[in-house]
Amino acid sequence: MPDCIIIGAGAAGLFAAGSALQQGKSVVLLEHKESPGRKLLITGKGRCNVTNNCSEEEFLKNVRRNPRFLYSALAACPPSRVMEIFENELNVPLKTERGRRVFPQSDRAADILNALLRRAQAAQIRYQGAKRLCIENGRCTGVELENGEILSAPSVIVATGGVSYPTTGSTGDGYRFAQQAGHTVIPPEPSLVSLVERGGTCKRMMGLSLRNVELTLWEGKKKRFCEQGEMLFTHFGVSGPLVLSASAHIRDMKKYGYRIEIDLKPALSPEKLDRRVTEDFALLAGKEASHCLVKLLPASMQPVMLEKWGIEPDRKVNQITREERRRLVELLKAFPIELSGKGDLAHAVVTSGGVCVKEIDPKTMESKLCSGLYFAGEVLDVDAYTGGYNLGIAFATAHAAATHLHG
């Protein structure tokens, strides 16, 4: 009989297995897909943003839901410890990029996955799904597999992920196991997700990527998010790193009105931009207005801006009034897009919601309702903004569970 059964061989499951093995425990790892860690391979655009090179205090500021729950787990396994494990113990050189994001120097997510597999290599990986937990007298005693076989163990860690990217294996089974043990599951919602526009403006610029722009998210008259970086126009709205970060600040789309404004020239004040536009227009005085944005904007954005600006394409540039020029500057500094919703759960980077943390011991990740049952990673109702924090949560909660097992 193994000391521990871990359900799910993703980031949290593999990290938990490695930490449990270091405690001298024997581990069986259950994975219902044909290969482990599939979601890891697509994180950070295939580069794997493995953690954030920041203090515990700074880390917790970036946790969106239930940050206080993570105090103990993060103290025991902070970002510095995660980096030490990968660099010193698993020989994966790391680098820190903008926003303190940590990546493997190779830019290959596969190097992180392979390192986690090496750390967990003494575990027995079984490519079978779990059907249900075995619970006797308020204690978890093992797992029944989909083929009917019973696996017994004094400790079971549920590390099944959320419901985002179901093709990678995150199918929400963990919520079912939690409910079987009597746990409350906060309904899952998409977080770190693309945003859907109200209208067809973005569709006309589909495929256009913008760099070094500033995106502001407005909830009515309240500014909810403002950051500089990259974004992308899609057939349904907007996506890219800035948009994913902004999406985590959206509460109830039906209750509040949301829009984004894009500052296309954040390095220039309105006054400097006005001078720049004035100079451009002076050089193009005899041209038609359809040509006046050539130096200011990418090609696919020019007709869209012209339409929003309300200037006829065949009008001469030297006929544009000072007031109209100022209106253009306003649009360049705050290009508006009304939002109608978030992208779906299937394409969210992480799931918000999950097993209610009030029913989990924050130091050990053990269920308060069912002895011997632990939860780790995205299955818990804890999520953070983009930047390596969500993987950091997976590692910290996995380590906490693995170092407090029964037996």
mmCIF file of C-alpha atoms in Angstrom:
data_model
loop_
_atom_site.group_PDB
_atom_site.id
_atom_site.type_symbol
_atom_site.label_atom_id
_atom_site.label_comp_id
_atom_site.label_asym_id
_atom_site.label_seq_id
_atom_site.Cartn_x
_atom_site.Cartn_y
_atom_site.Cartn_z
ATOM 1 C CA MET A 1 0.000 0.000 0.000
ATOM 2 C CA PRO A 2 1.440 3.412 -0.945
ATOM 3 C CA ASP A 3 1.685 6.209 1.608
ATOM 4 C CA CYS A 4 -0.088 8.583 -0.746
ATOM 5 C CA ILE A 5 -2.266 8.626 -3.857
ATOM 6 C CA ILE A 6 -2.196 11.816 -5.927
ATOM 7 C CA ILE A 7 -5.013 12.356 -8.415
ATOM 8 C CA GLY A 8 -3.772 14.437 -11.354
ATOM 9 C CA ALA A 9 -0.266 14.657 -12.843
ATOM 10 C CA GLY A 10 -0.226 18.344 -13.705
ATOM 11 C CA ALA A 11 1.952 21.033 -12.130
ATOM 12 C CA ALA A 12 0.508 20.620 -8.610
ATOM 13 C CA GLY A 13 0.353 16.817 -8.752
ATOM 14 C CA LEU A 14 3.918 16.375 -10.013
ATOM 15 C CA PHE A 15 5.298 18.906 -7.519
ATOM 16 C CA ALA A 16 3.406 17.214 -4.679
ATOM 17 C CA ALA A 17 4.782 13.826 -5.748
ATOM 18 C CA GLY A 18 8.358 15.151 -5.717
ATOM 19 C CA SER A 19 7.943 16.772 -2.305
ATOM 20 C CA ALA A 20 6.300 13.636 -0.833
ATOM 21 C CA LEU A 21 9.110 11.430 -2.163
ATOM 22 C CA GLN A 22 11.651 13.721 -0.497
ATOM 23 C CA GLN A 23 9.782 13.064 2.774
ATOM 24 C CA GLY A 24 10.418 9.350 2.253
ATOM 25 C CA LYS A 25 6.828 8.586 1.249
ATOM 26 C CA SER A 26 5.804 6.101 -1.444
ATOM 27 C CA VAL A 27 3.529 7.644 -4.071
ATOM 28 C CA VAL A 28 1.051 6.492 -6.719
ATOM 29 C CA LEU A 29 0.192 9.205 -9.244
ATOM 30 C CA LEU A 30 -3.050 8.837 -11.206
ATOM 31 C CA GLU A 31 -3.342 10.544 -14.605
ATOM 32 C CA HIS A 32 -6.341 9.994 -16.886
ATOM 33 C CA LYS A 33 -4.600 11.413 -19.963
ATOM 34 C CA GLU A 34 -1.959 9.485 -21.901
ATOM 35 C CA SER A 35 0.766 11.958 -20.888
ATOM 36 C CA PRO A 36 1.288 14.131 -17.776
ATOM 37 C CA GLY A 37 1.605 17.905 -17.511
ATOM 38 C CA ARG A 38 -0.107 18.831 -20.764
ATOM 39 C CA LYS A 39 -1.337 22.205 -19.541
ATOM 40 C CA LEU A 40 2.190 23.108 -18.417
ATOM 41 C CA LEU A 41 3.363 22.811 -22.018
ATOM 42 C CA ILE A 42 1.053 25.594 -23.190
ATOM 43 C CA THR A 43 1.620 28.038 -20.316
ATOM 44 C CA GLY A 44 3.452 31.264 -21.113
ATOM 45 C CA LYS A 45 2.932 30.671 -24.860
ATOM 46 C CA GLY A 46 4.895 27.436 -24.594
ATOM 47 C CA ARG A 47 7.674 29.044 -22.541
ATOM 48 C CA CYS A 48 6.217 28.344 -19.051
ATOM 49 C CA ASN A 49 6.140 31.325 -16.708
ATOM 50 C CA VAL A 50 7.148 29.160 -13.773
ATOM 51 C CA THR A 51 6.832 31.706 -10.926
ATOM 52 C CA ASN A 52 7.344 35.369 -10.106
ATOM 53 C CA ASN A 53 10.653 36.587 -8.683
ATOM 54 C CA CYS A 54 9.141 38.607 -5.847
ATOM 55 C CA SER A 55 8.721 38.620 -2.073
ATOM 56 C CA GLU A 56 5.921 36.691 -0.375
ATOM 57 C CA GLU A 57 4.237 39.997 0.483
ATOM 58 C CA GLU A 58 4.313 41.158 -3.155
ATOM 59 C CA PHE A 59 3.112 37.727 -4.298
ATOM 60 C CA LEU A 60 0.057 37.887 -2.046
ATOM 61 C CA LYS A 61 -0.869 41.330 -3.433
ATOM 62 C CA ASN A 62 -1.284 39.618 -6.800
ATOM 63 C CA VAL A 63 -3.564 36.858 -5.524
ATOM 64 C CA ARG A 64 -7.085 37.804 -6.532
ATOM 65 C CA ARG A 65 -9.159 35.431 -4.398
ATOM 66 C CA ASN A 66 -8.423 34.366 -0.822
ATOM 67 C CA PRO A 67 -4.809 35.560 -0.519
ATOM 68 C CA ARG A 68 -4.767 35.172 3.282
ATOM 69 C CA PHE A 69 -5.373 31.450 2.896
ATOM 70 C CA LEU A 70 -1.900 31.169 1.317
ATOM 71 C CA TYR A 71 0.175 32.784 4.108
ATOM 72 C CA SER A 72 1.493 29.541 5.630
ATOM 73 C CA ALA A 73 1.907 27.611 2.385
ATOM 74 C CA LEU A 74 3.760 30.477 0.721
ATOM 75 C CA ALA A 75 6.008 30.986 3.763
ATOM 76 C CA ALA A 76 7.061 27.329 3.498
ATOM 77 C CA CYS A 77 7.503 27.371 -0.291
ATOM 78 C CA PRO A 78 8.023 30.956 -1.543
ATOM 79 C CA PRO A 79 9.083 31.859 -5.104
ATOM 80 C CA SER A 80 12.756 31.907 -4.033
ATOM 81 C CA ARG A 81 12.454 28.251 -2.938
ATOM 82 C CA VAL A 82 10.722 27.256 -6.194
ATOM 83 C CA MET A 83 13.528 28.896 -8.186
ATOM 84 C CA GLU A 84 16.130 27.167 -6.023
ATOM 85 C CA ILE A 85 14.508 23.773 -6.654
ATOM 86 C CA PHE A 86 14.539 24.223 -10.426
ATOM 87 C CA GLU A 87 17.985 25.797 -10.693
ATOM 88 C CA ASN A 88 20.020 24.023 -8.002
ATOM 89 C CA GLU A 89 18.259 20.674 -7.600
ATOM 90 C CA LEU A 90 16.883 20.089 -11.108
ATOM 91 C CA ASN A 91 19.526 21.946 -13.165
ATOM 92 C CA VAL A 92 17.095 24.151 -15.089
ATOM 93 C CA PRO A 93 18.654 27.627 -15.558
ATOM 94 C CA LEU A 94 16.050 30.360 -15.122
ATOM 95 C CA LYS A 95 15.790 34.014 -16.162
ATOM 96 C CA THR A 96 13.671 36.916 -14.902
ATOM 97 C CA GLU A 97 11.913 39.119 -17.446
ATOM 98 C CA ARG A 98 9.644 42.182 -17.382
ATOM 99 C CA GLY A 99 7.214 42.171 -14.478
ATOM 100 C CA ARG A 100 9.555 39.783 -12.562
ATOM 101 C CA ARG A 101 8.198 36.878 -14.618
ATOM 102 C CA VAL A 102 10.460 33.814 -14.362
ATOM 103 C CA PHE A 103 11.049 31.539 -17.373
ATOM 104 C CA PRO A 104 13.497 28.750 -18.204
ATOM 105 C CA GLN A 105 16.500 30.231 -20.049
ATOM 106 C CA SER A 106 15.759 27.825 -22.898
ATOM 107 C CA ASP A 107 12.239 29.308 -23.348
ATOM 108 C CA ARG A 108 10.969 25.710 -23.447
ATOM 109 C CA ALA A 109 8.085 24.687 -21.169
ATOM 110 C CA ALA A 110 9.106 21.071 -21.829
ATOM 111 C CA ASP A 111 12.263 21.659 -19.736
ATOM 112 C CA ILE A 112 10.109 22.528 -16.701
ATOM 113 C CA LEU A 113 7.846 19.524 -17.250
ATOM 114 C CA ASN A 114 10.799 17.161 -17.688
ATOM 115 C CA ALA A 115 12.383 18.517 -14.502
ATOM 116 C CA LEU A 116 9.163 17.879 -12.529
ATOM 117 C CA LEU A 117 8.985 14.365 -13.985
ATOM 118 C CA ARG A 118 12.597 13.713 -12.904
ATOM 119 C CA ARG A 119 11.789 14.960 -9.400
ATOM 120 C CA ALA A 120 8.798 12.598 -9.280
ATOM 121 C CA GLN A 121 10.439 9.672 -11.084
ATOM 122 C CA ALA A 122 10.309 7.353 -8.065
ATOM 123 C CA ALA A 123 6.512 7.675 -8.015
ATOM 124 C CA GLN A 124 4.421 5.023 -9.719
ATOM 125 C CA ILE A 125 2.451 6.769 -12.468
ATOM 126 C CA ARG A 126 -0.717 4.960 -13.494
ATOM 127 C CA TYR A 127 -2.537 6.221 -16.555
ATOM 128 C CA GLN A 128 -6.003 5.569 -15.190
ATOM 129 C CA GLY A 129 -8.760 7.857 -14.052
ATOM 130 C CA ALA A 130 -10.218 8.011 -10.559
ATOM 131 C CA LYS A 131 -13.926 7.204 -10.340
ATOM 132 C CA ARG A 132 -14.544 8.172 -6.724
ATOM 133 C CA LEU A 133 -12.934 8.520 -3.312
ATOM 134 C CA CYS A 134 -13.172 5.740 -0.756
ATOM 135 C CA ILE A 135 -14.454 7.302 2.459
ATOM 136 C CA GLU A 136 -15.089 5.417 5.695
ATOM 137 C CA ASN A 137 -16.211 7.022 8.965
ATOM 138 C CA GLY A 138 -15.178 10.512 7.900
ATOM 139 C CA ARG A 139 -11.787 9.393 6.673
ATOM 140 C CA CYS A 140 -10.461 9.034 3.112
ATOM 141 C CA THR A 141 -8.949 5.566 2.755
ATOM 142 C CA GLY A 142 -8.163 5.458 -0.953
ATOM 143 C CA VAL A 143 -9.530 5.749 -4.460
ATOM 144 C CA GLU A 144 -11.722 3.602 -6.698
ATOM 145 C CA LEU A 145 -10.395 3.613 -10.274
ATOM 146 C CA GLU A 146 -12.586 3.790 -13.362
ATOM 147 C CA ASN A 147 -11.965 0.077 -13.953
ATOM 148 C CA GLY A 148 -13.402 -0.729 -10.499
ATOM 149 C CA GLU A 149 -10.056 -1.439 -8.810
ATOM 150 C CA ILE A 150 -9.662 -0.104 -5.262
ATOM 151 C CA LEU A 151 -6.350 1.561 -4.354
ATOM 152 C CA SER A 152 -5.865 2.070 -0.613
ATOM 153 C CA ALA A 153 -3.679 4.721 1.046
ATOM 154 C CA PRO A 154 -3.753 6.741 4.291
ATOM 155 C CA SER A 155 -3.503 10.004 2.321
ATOM 156 C CA VAL A 156 -5.060 11.193 -0.954
ATOM 157 C CA ILE A 157 -4.192 14.502 -2.658
ATOM 158 C CA VAL A 158 -6.661 15.868 -5.207
ATOM 159 C CA ALA A 159 -4.647 17.922 -7.727
ATOM 160 C CA THR A 160 -6.947 17.729 -10.732
ATOM 161 C CA GLY A 161 -6.880 21.402 -11.799
ATOM 162 C CA GLY A 162 -9.960 23.460 -12.675
ATOM 163 C CA VAL A 163 -12.055 23.313 -15.838
ATOM 164 C CA SER A 164 -10.030 25.569 -18.136
ATOM 165 C CA TYR A 165 -8.491 23.979 -21.252
ATOM 166 C CA PRO A 166 -10.358 20.646 -20.838
ATOM 167 C CA THR A 167 -8.379 19.078 -23.715
ATOM 168 C CA THR A 168 -5.335 19.099 -21.413
ATOM 169 C CA GLY A 169 -7.207 17.009 -18.822
ATOM 170 C CA SER A 170 -8.783 19.708 -16.599
ATOM 171 C CA THR A 171 -12.321 18.348 -16.619
ATOM 172 C CA GLY A 172 -13.567 19.383 -13.168
ATOM 173 C CA ASP A 173 -13.362 15.903 -11.609
ATOM 174 C CA GLY A 174 -11.822 17.403 -8.484
ATOM 175 C CA TYR A 175 -15.014 19.322 -7.743
ATOM 176 C CA ARG A 176 -16.949 16.058 -7.880
ATOM 177 C CA PHE A 177 -14.524 14.395 -5.429
ATOM 178 C CA ALA A 178 -14.733 17.414 -3.113
ATOM 179 C CA GLN A 179 -18.542 17.303 -3.101
ATOM 180 C CA GLN A 180 -18.443 13.562 -2.414
ATOM 181 C CA ALA A 181 -16.504 14.400 0.765
ATOM 182 C CA GLY A 182 -19.088 17.050 1.715
ATOM 183 C CA HIS A 183 -17.190 20.127 0.517
ATOM 184 C CA THR A 184 -18.710 23.323 -0.834
ATOM 185 C CA VAL A 185 -17.616 24.151 -4.381
ATOM 186 C CA ILE A 186 -17.702 27.814 -5.401
ATOM 187 C CA PRO A 187 -19.076 27.781 -8.994
ATOM 188 C CA PRO A 188 -16.137 28.020 -11.425
ATOM 189 C CA GLU A 189 -15.788 31.054 -13.678
ATOM 190 C CA PRO A 190 -13.194 31.945 -16.306
ATOM 191 C CA SER A 191 -10.297 34.141 -15.179
ATOM 192 C CA LEU A 192 -7.336 35.371 -17.213
ATOM 193 C CA VAL A 193 -9.421 35.160 -20.362
ATOM 194 C CA SER A 194 -10.003 37.013 -23.637
ATOM 195 C CA LEU A 195 -12.746 39.646 -23.690
ATOM 196 C CA VAL A 196 -15.697 39.908 -26.070
ATOM 197 C CA GLU A 197 -16.554 43.316 -27.535
ATOM 198 C CA ARG A 198 -19.989 44.816 -28.046
ATOM 199 C CA GLY A 199 -19.962 45.583 -31.780
ATOM 200 C CA GLY A 200 -17.667 44.733 -34.682
ATOM 201 C CA THR A 201 -14.738 47.140 -34.327
ATOM 202 C CA CYS A 202 -12.158 44.532 -33.282
ATOM 203 C CA LYS A 203 -13.142 42.048 -35.978
ATOM 204 C CA ARG A 204 -12.023 44.544 -38.626
ATOM 205 C CA MET A 205 -8.540 44.565 -37.033
ATOM 206 C CA MET A 206 -8.405 40.809 -36.387
ATOM 207 C CA GLY A 207 -4.831 39.533 -36.067
ATOM 208 C CA LEU A 208 -3.348 42.952 -35.290
ATOM 209 C CA SER A 209 -0.969 42.836 -32.331
ATOM 210 C CA LEU A 210 -0.118 46.042 -30.456
ATOM 211 C CA ARG A 211 3.015 46.480 -28.350
ATOM 212 C CA ASN A 212 3.894 49.132 -25.784
ATOM 213 C CA VAL A 213 0.325 50.346 -25.414
ATOM 214 C CA GLU A 214 -1.474 51.156 -22.165
ATOM 215 C CA LEU A 215 -4.786 49.458 -21.475
ATOM 216 C CA THR A 216 -7.282 50.802 -18.942
ATOM 217 C CA LEU A 217 -10.316 48.802 -17.799
ATOM 218 C CA TRP A 218 -13.308 50.876 -16.676
ATOM 219 C CA GLU A 219 -16.191 49.613 -14.550
ATOM 220 C CA GLY A 220 -18.675 52.409 -15.162
ATOM 221 C CA LYS A 221 -16.722 55.467 -13.988
ATOM 222 C CA LYS A 222 -14.281 53.459 -11.850
ATOM 223 C CA LYS A 223 -10.812 52.604 -13.142
ATOM 224 C CA ARG A 224 -10.243 48.924 -12.286
ATOM 225 C CA PHE A 225 -6.961 48.197 -14.076
ATOM 226 C CA CYS A 226 -4.264 50.102 -15.961
ATOM 227 C CA GLU A 227 -1.048 48.623 -17.317
ATOM 228 C CA GLN A 228 1.351 48.864 -20.235
ATOM 229 C CA GLY A 229 2.253 45.937 -22.485
ATOM 230 C CA GLU A 230 0.958 43.859 -25.410
ATOM 231 C CA MET A 231 -2.517 43.010 -26.696
ATOM 232 C CA LEU A 232 -4.182 41.462 -29.728
ATOM 233 C CA PHE A 233 -7.389 42.072 -31.694
ATOM 234 C CA THR A 234 -9.415 38.924 -32.468
ATOM 235 C CA HIS A 235 -12.549 38.037 -34.431
ATOM 236 C CA PHE A 236 -14.632 38.395 -31.255
ATOM 237 C CA GLY A 237 -12.798 41.084 -29.278
ATOM 238 C CA VAL A 238 -9.410 41.434 -27.604
ATOM 239 C CA SER A 239 -6.803 39.088 -26.160
ATOM 240 C CA GLY A 240 -3.114 39.025 -25.230
ATOM 241 C CA PRO A 241 -1.242 39.539 -21.922
ATOM 242 C CA LEU A 242 -2.738 42.944 -21.042
ATOM 243 C CA VAL A 243 -6.287 41.741 -21.694
ATOM 244 C CA LEU A 244 -5.834 38.548 -19.661
ATOM 245 C CA SER A 245 -4.619 40.613 -16.708
ATOM 246 C CA ALA A 246 -7.519 43.053 -17.052
ATOM 247 C CA SER A 247 -10.079 40.217 -17.216
ATOM 248 C CA ALA A 248 -9.244 39.109 -13.680
ATOM 249 C CA HIS A 249 -10.581 42.476 -12.407
ATOM 250 C CA ILE A 250 -14.010 42.030 -13.988
ATOM 251 C CA ARG A 251 -16.741 41.178 -11.516
ATOM 252 C CA ASP A 252 -20.287 40.893 -12.847
ATOM 253 C CA MET A 253 -20.644 41.760 -16.549
ATOM 254 C CA LYS A 254 -24.448 41.912 -16.252
ATOM 255 C CA LYS A 255 -24.445 44.152 -13.197
ATOM 256 C CA TYR A 256 -21.695 46.578 -14.254
ATOM 257 C CA GLY A 257 -20.856 48.156 -17.594
ATOM 258 C CA TYR A 258 -17.279 47.514 -18.683
ATOM 259 C CA ARG A 259 -15.128 49.054 -21.378
ATOM 260 C CA ILE A 260 -11.451 49.303 -22.160
ATOM 261 C CA GLU A 261 -9.530 52.304 -23.406
ATOM 262 C CA ILE A 262 -6.240 51.877 -25.247
ATOM 263 C CA ASP A 263 -3.565 54.561 -25.082
ATOM 264 C CA LEU A 264 -1.826 53.952 -28.405
ATOM 265 C CA LYS A 265 0.945 56.458 -27.631
ATOM 266 C CA PRO A 266 1.635 56.169 -23.874
ATOM 267 C CA ALA A 267 5.133 57.683 -24.205
ATOM 268 C CA LEU A 268 3.662 60.989 -25.425
ATOM 269 C CA SER A 269 1.638 63.458 -23.366
ATOM 270 C CA PRO A 270 -1.501 64.828 -25.095
ATOM 271 C CA GLU A 271 0.392 68.099 -25.740
ATOM 272 C CA LYS A 272 3.402 66.363 -27.335
ATOM 273 C CA LEU A 273 1.137 64.095 -29.353
ATOM 274 C CA ASP A 274 -0.826 67.111 -30.591
ATOM 275 C CA ARG A 275 2.442 68.708 -31.791
ATOM 276 C CA ARG A 276 3.418 65.453 -33.501
ATOM 277 C CA VAL A 277 0.037 65.218 -35.273
ATOM 278 C CA THR A 278 0.251 68.880 -36.289
ATOM 279 C CA GLU A 279 3.687 68.285 -37.849
ATOM 280 C CA ASP A 280 2.436 65.180 -39.680
ATOM 281 C CA PHE A 281 -0.575 67.044 -41.034
ATOM 282 C CA ALA A 282 1.616 69.928 -42.241
ATOM 283 C CA LEU A 283 3.660 67.481 -44.348
ATOM 284 C CA LEU A 284 0.483 65.873 -45.710
ATOM 285 C CA ALA A 285 -1.510 69.089 -46.213
ATOM 286 C CA GLY A 286 -2.542 68.396 -49.824
ATOM 287 C CA LYS A 287 -3.297 64.699 -49.255
ATOM 288 C CA GLU A 288 -6.645 63.097 -48.483
ATOM 289 C CA ALA A 289 -7.520 62.294 -44.869
ATOM 290 C CA SER A 290 -7.339 58.546 -45.635
ATOM 291 C CA HIS A 291 -3.526 58.996 -45.753
ATOM 292 C CA CYS A 292 -3.098 61.149 -42.654
ATOM 293 C CA LEU A 293 -2.681 58.292 -40.160
ATOM 294 C CA VAL A 294 0.072 56.429 -42.040
ATOM 295 C CA LYS A 295 2.820 57.474 -39.615
ATOM 296 C CA LEU A 296 0.654 57.087 -36.519
ATOM 297 C CA LEU A 297 -1.071 53.707 -36.792
ATOM 298 C CA PRO A 298 -0.771 50.209 -38.307
ATOM 299 C CA ALA A 299 -2.507 49.823 -41.684
ATOM 300 C CA SER A 300 -5.477 47.749 -40.489
ATOM 301 C CA MET A 301 -6.253 50.248 -37.739
ATOM 302 C CA GLN A 302 -6.251 53.378 -39.933
ATOM 303 C CA PRO A 303 -9.734 53.000 -41.564
ATOM 304 C CA VAL A 304 -11.234 52.010 -38.185
ATOM 305 C CA MET A 305 -9.782 55.084 -36.490
ATOM 306 C CA LEU A 306 -10.901 57.316 -39.366
ATOM 307 C CA GLU A 307 -14.472 56.062 -38.989
ATOM 308 C CA LYS A 308 -14.482 56.466 -35.198
ATOM 309 C CA TRP A 309 -12.978 59.934 -35.639
ATOM 310 C CA GLY A 310 -15.821 60.843 -38.028
ATOM 311 C CA ILE A 311 -13.680 62.293 -40.814
ATOM 312 C CA GLU A 312 -14.540 61.588 -44.475
ATOM 313 C CA PRO A 313 -11.645 59.677 -46.142
ATOM 314 C CA ASP A 314 -11.600 61.965 -49.213
ATOM 315 C CA ARG A 315 -11.406 65.185 -47.219
ATOM 316 C CA LYS A 316 -8.142 67.136 -47.565
ATOM 317 C CA VAL A 317 -5.833 67.104 -44.558
ATOM 318 C CA ASN A 318 -5.490 70.906 -44.635
ATOM 319 C CA GLN A 319 -9.274 71.157 -44.116
ATOM 320 C CA ILE A 320 -9.133 69.359 -40.765
ATOM 321 C CA THR A 321 -9.873 71.842 -37.977
ATOM 322 C CA ARG A 322 -7.931 72.276 -34.738
ATOM 323 C CA GLU A 323 -10.896 70.873 -32.793
ATOM 324 C CA GLU A 324 -11.003 67.794 -35.034
ATOM 325 C CA ARG A 325 -7.274 67.326 -34.604
ATOM 326 C CA ARG A 326 -7.712 67.429 -30.815
ATOM 327 C CA ARG A 327 -10.461 64.828 -31.085
ATOM 328 C CA LEU A 328 -7.975 62.563 -32.910
ATOM 329 C CA VAL A 329 -5.447 63.050 -30.113
ATOM 330 C CA GLU A 330 -8.125 62.061 -27.584
ATOM 331 C CA LEU A 331 -8.854 58.869 -29.538
ATOM 332 C CA LEU A 332 -5.150 58.031 -29.846
ATOM 333 C CA LYS A 333 -4.819 58.411 -26.070
ATOM 334 C CA ALA A 334 -8.062 56.571 -25.231
ATOM 335 C CA PHE A 335 -9.330 54.348 -28.050
ATOM 336 C CA PRO A 336 -12.583 52.914 -26.610
ATOM 337 C CA ILE A 337 -13.955 49.373 -26.885
ATOM 338 C CA GLU A 338 -17.235 48.450 -25.183
ATOM 339 C CA LEU A 339 -17.280 44.959 -23.691
ATOM 340 C CA SER A 340 -20.146 42.475 -23.633
ATOM 341 C CA GLY A 341 -18.584 39.486 -21.878
ATOM 342 C CA LYS A 342 -15.646 37.228 -21.098
ATOM 343 C CA GLY A 343 -14.376 34.387 -23.250
ATOM 344 C CA ASP A 344 -15.514 30.894 -22.250
ATOM 345 C CA LEU A 345 -14.145 28.653 -19.507
ATOM 346 C CA ALA A 346 -12.666 26.246 -22.040
ATOM 347 C CA HIS A 347 -10.157 28.898 -23.139
ATOM 348 C CA ALA A 348 -9.479 30.611 -19.808
ATOM 349 C CA VAL A 349 -5.892 30.390 -18.566
ATOM 350 C CA VAL A 350 -7.134 29.644 -15.041
ATOM 351 C CA THR A 351 -10.403 28.866 -13.310
ATOM 352 C CA SER A 352 -11.731 31.162 -10.608
ATOM 353 C CA GLY A 353 -13.804 29.355 -7.992
ATOM 354 C CA GLY A 354 -13.394 25.810 -6.712
ATOM 355 C CA VAL A 355 -13.198 24.046 -3.350
ATOM 356 C CA CYS A 356 -14.127 26.465 -0.558
ATOM 357 C CA VAL A 357 -10.939 27.284 1.373
ATOM 358 C CA LYS A 358 -12.819 27.790 4.665
ATOM 359 C CA GLU A 359 -13.139 24.003 4.728
ATOM 360 C CA ILE A 360 -9.390 23.417 4.190
ATOM 361 C CA ASP A 361 -6.547 23.692 6.732
ATOM 362 C CA PRO A 362 -4.342 26.470 5.266
ATOM 363 C CA LYS A 363 -1.129 25.044 6.735
ATOM 364 C CA THR A 364 -1.550 21.437 5.584
ATOM 365 C CA MET A 365 -4.143 21.635 2.746
ATOM 366 C CA GLU A 366 -6.012 18.809 4.507
ATOM 367 C CA SER A 367 -9.783 18.769 4.437
ATOM 368 C CA LYS A 368 -11.421 19.841 7.696
ATOM 369 C CA LEU A 369 -14.350 17.555 6.834
ATOM 370 C CA CYS A 370 -12.564 14.367 5.809
ATOM 371 C CA SER A 371 -9.325 13.207 7.408
ATOM 372 C CA GLY A 372 -6.565 12.065 5.019
ATOM 373 C CA LEU A 373 -7.932 14.068 2.084
ATOM 374 C CA TYR A 374 -5.899 16.984 0.706
ATOM 375 C CA PHE A 375 -6.340 19.509 -2.108
ATOM 376 C CA ALA A 376 -3.673 21.336 -4.109
ATOM 377 C CA GLY A 377 -3.526 23.744 -7.045
ATOM 378 C CA GLU A 378 -6.264 25.171 -9.213
ATOM 379 C CA VAL A 379 -8.989 22.926 -7.780
ATOM 380 C CA LEU A 380 -8.992 25.289 -4.762
ATOM 381 C CA ASP A 381 -10.855 28.607 -4.750
ATOM 382 C CA VAL A 382 -7.634 30.617 -5.017
ATOM 383 C CA ASP A 383 -6.452 32.387 -8.156
ATOM 384 C CA ALA A 384 -4.146 35.229 -9.099
ATOM 385 C CA TYR A 385 -3.284 37.648 -11.859
ATOM 386 C CA THR A 386 -1.036 36.677 -14.734
ATOM 387 C CA GLY A 387 2.735 36.704 -14.156
ATOM 388 C CA GLY A 388 3.654 33.278 -12.775
ATOM 389 C CA TYR A 389 1.546 33.601 -9.633
ATOM 390 C CA ASN A 390 -0.900 30.798 -10.429
ATOM 391 C CA LEU A 391 1.874 28.243 -10.892
ATOM 392 C CA GLY A 392 3.403 29.606 -7.690
ATOM 393 C CA ILE A 393 0.111 28.846 -5.921
ATOM 394 C CA ALA A 394 0.094 25.326 -7.382
ATOM 395 C CA PHE A 395 3.626 24.642 -6.110
ATOM 396 C CA ALA A 396 3.078 26.158 -2.640
ATOM 397 C CA THR A 397 -0.191 24.308 -1.962
ATOM 398 C CA ALA A 398 1.234 21.054 -3.362
ATOM 399 C CA HIS A 399 4.304 21.325 -1.125
ATOM 400 C CA ALA A 400 2.099 22.053 1.922
ATOM 401 C CA ALA A 401 -0.024 18.963 1.280
ATOM 402 C CA ALA A 402 2.935 16.688 0.546
ATOM 403 C CA THR A 403 4.822 17.645 3.706
ATOM 404 C CA HIS A 404 1.868 17.050 6.038
ATOM 405 C CA LEU A 405 0.680 13.609 4.955
ATOM 406 C CA HIS A 406 -0.626 10.958 7.375
ATOM 407 C CA GLY A 407 1.488 7.946 8.221
#
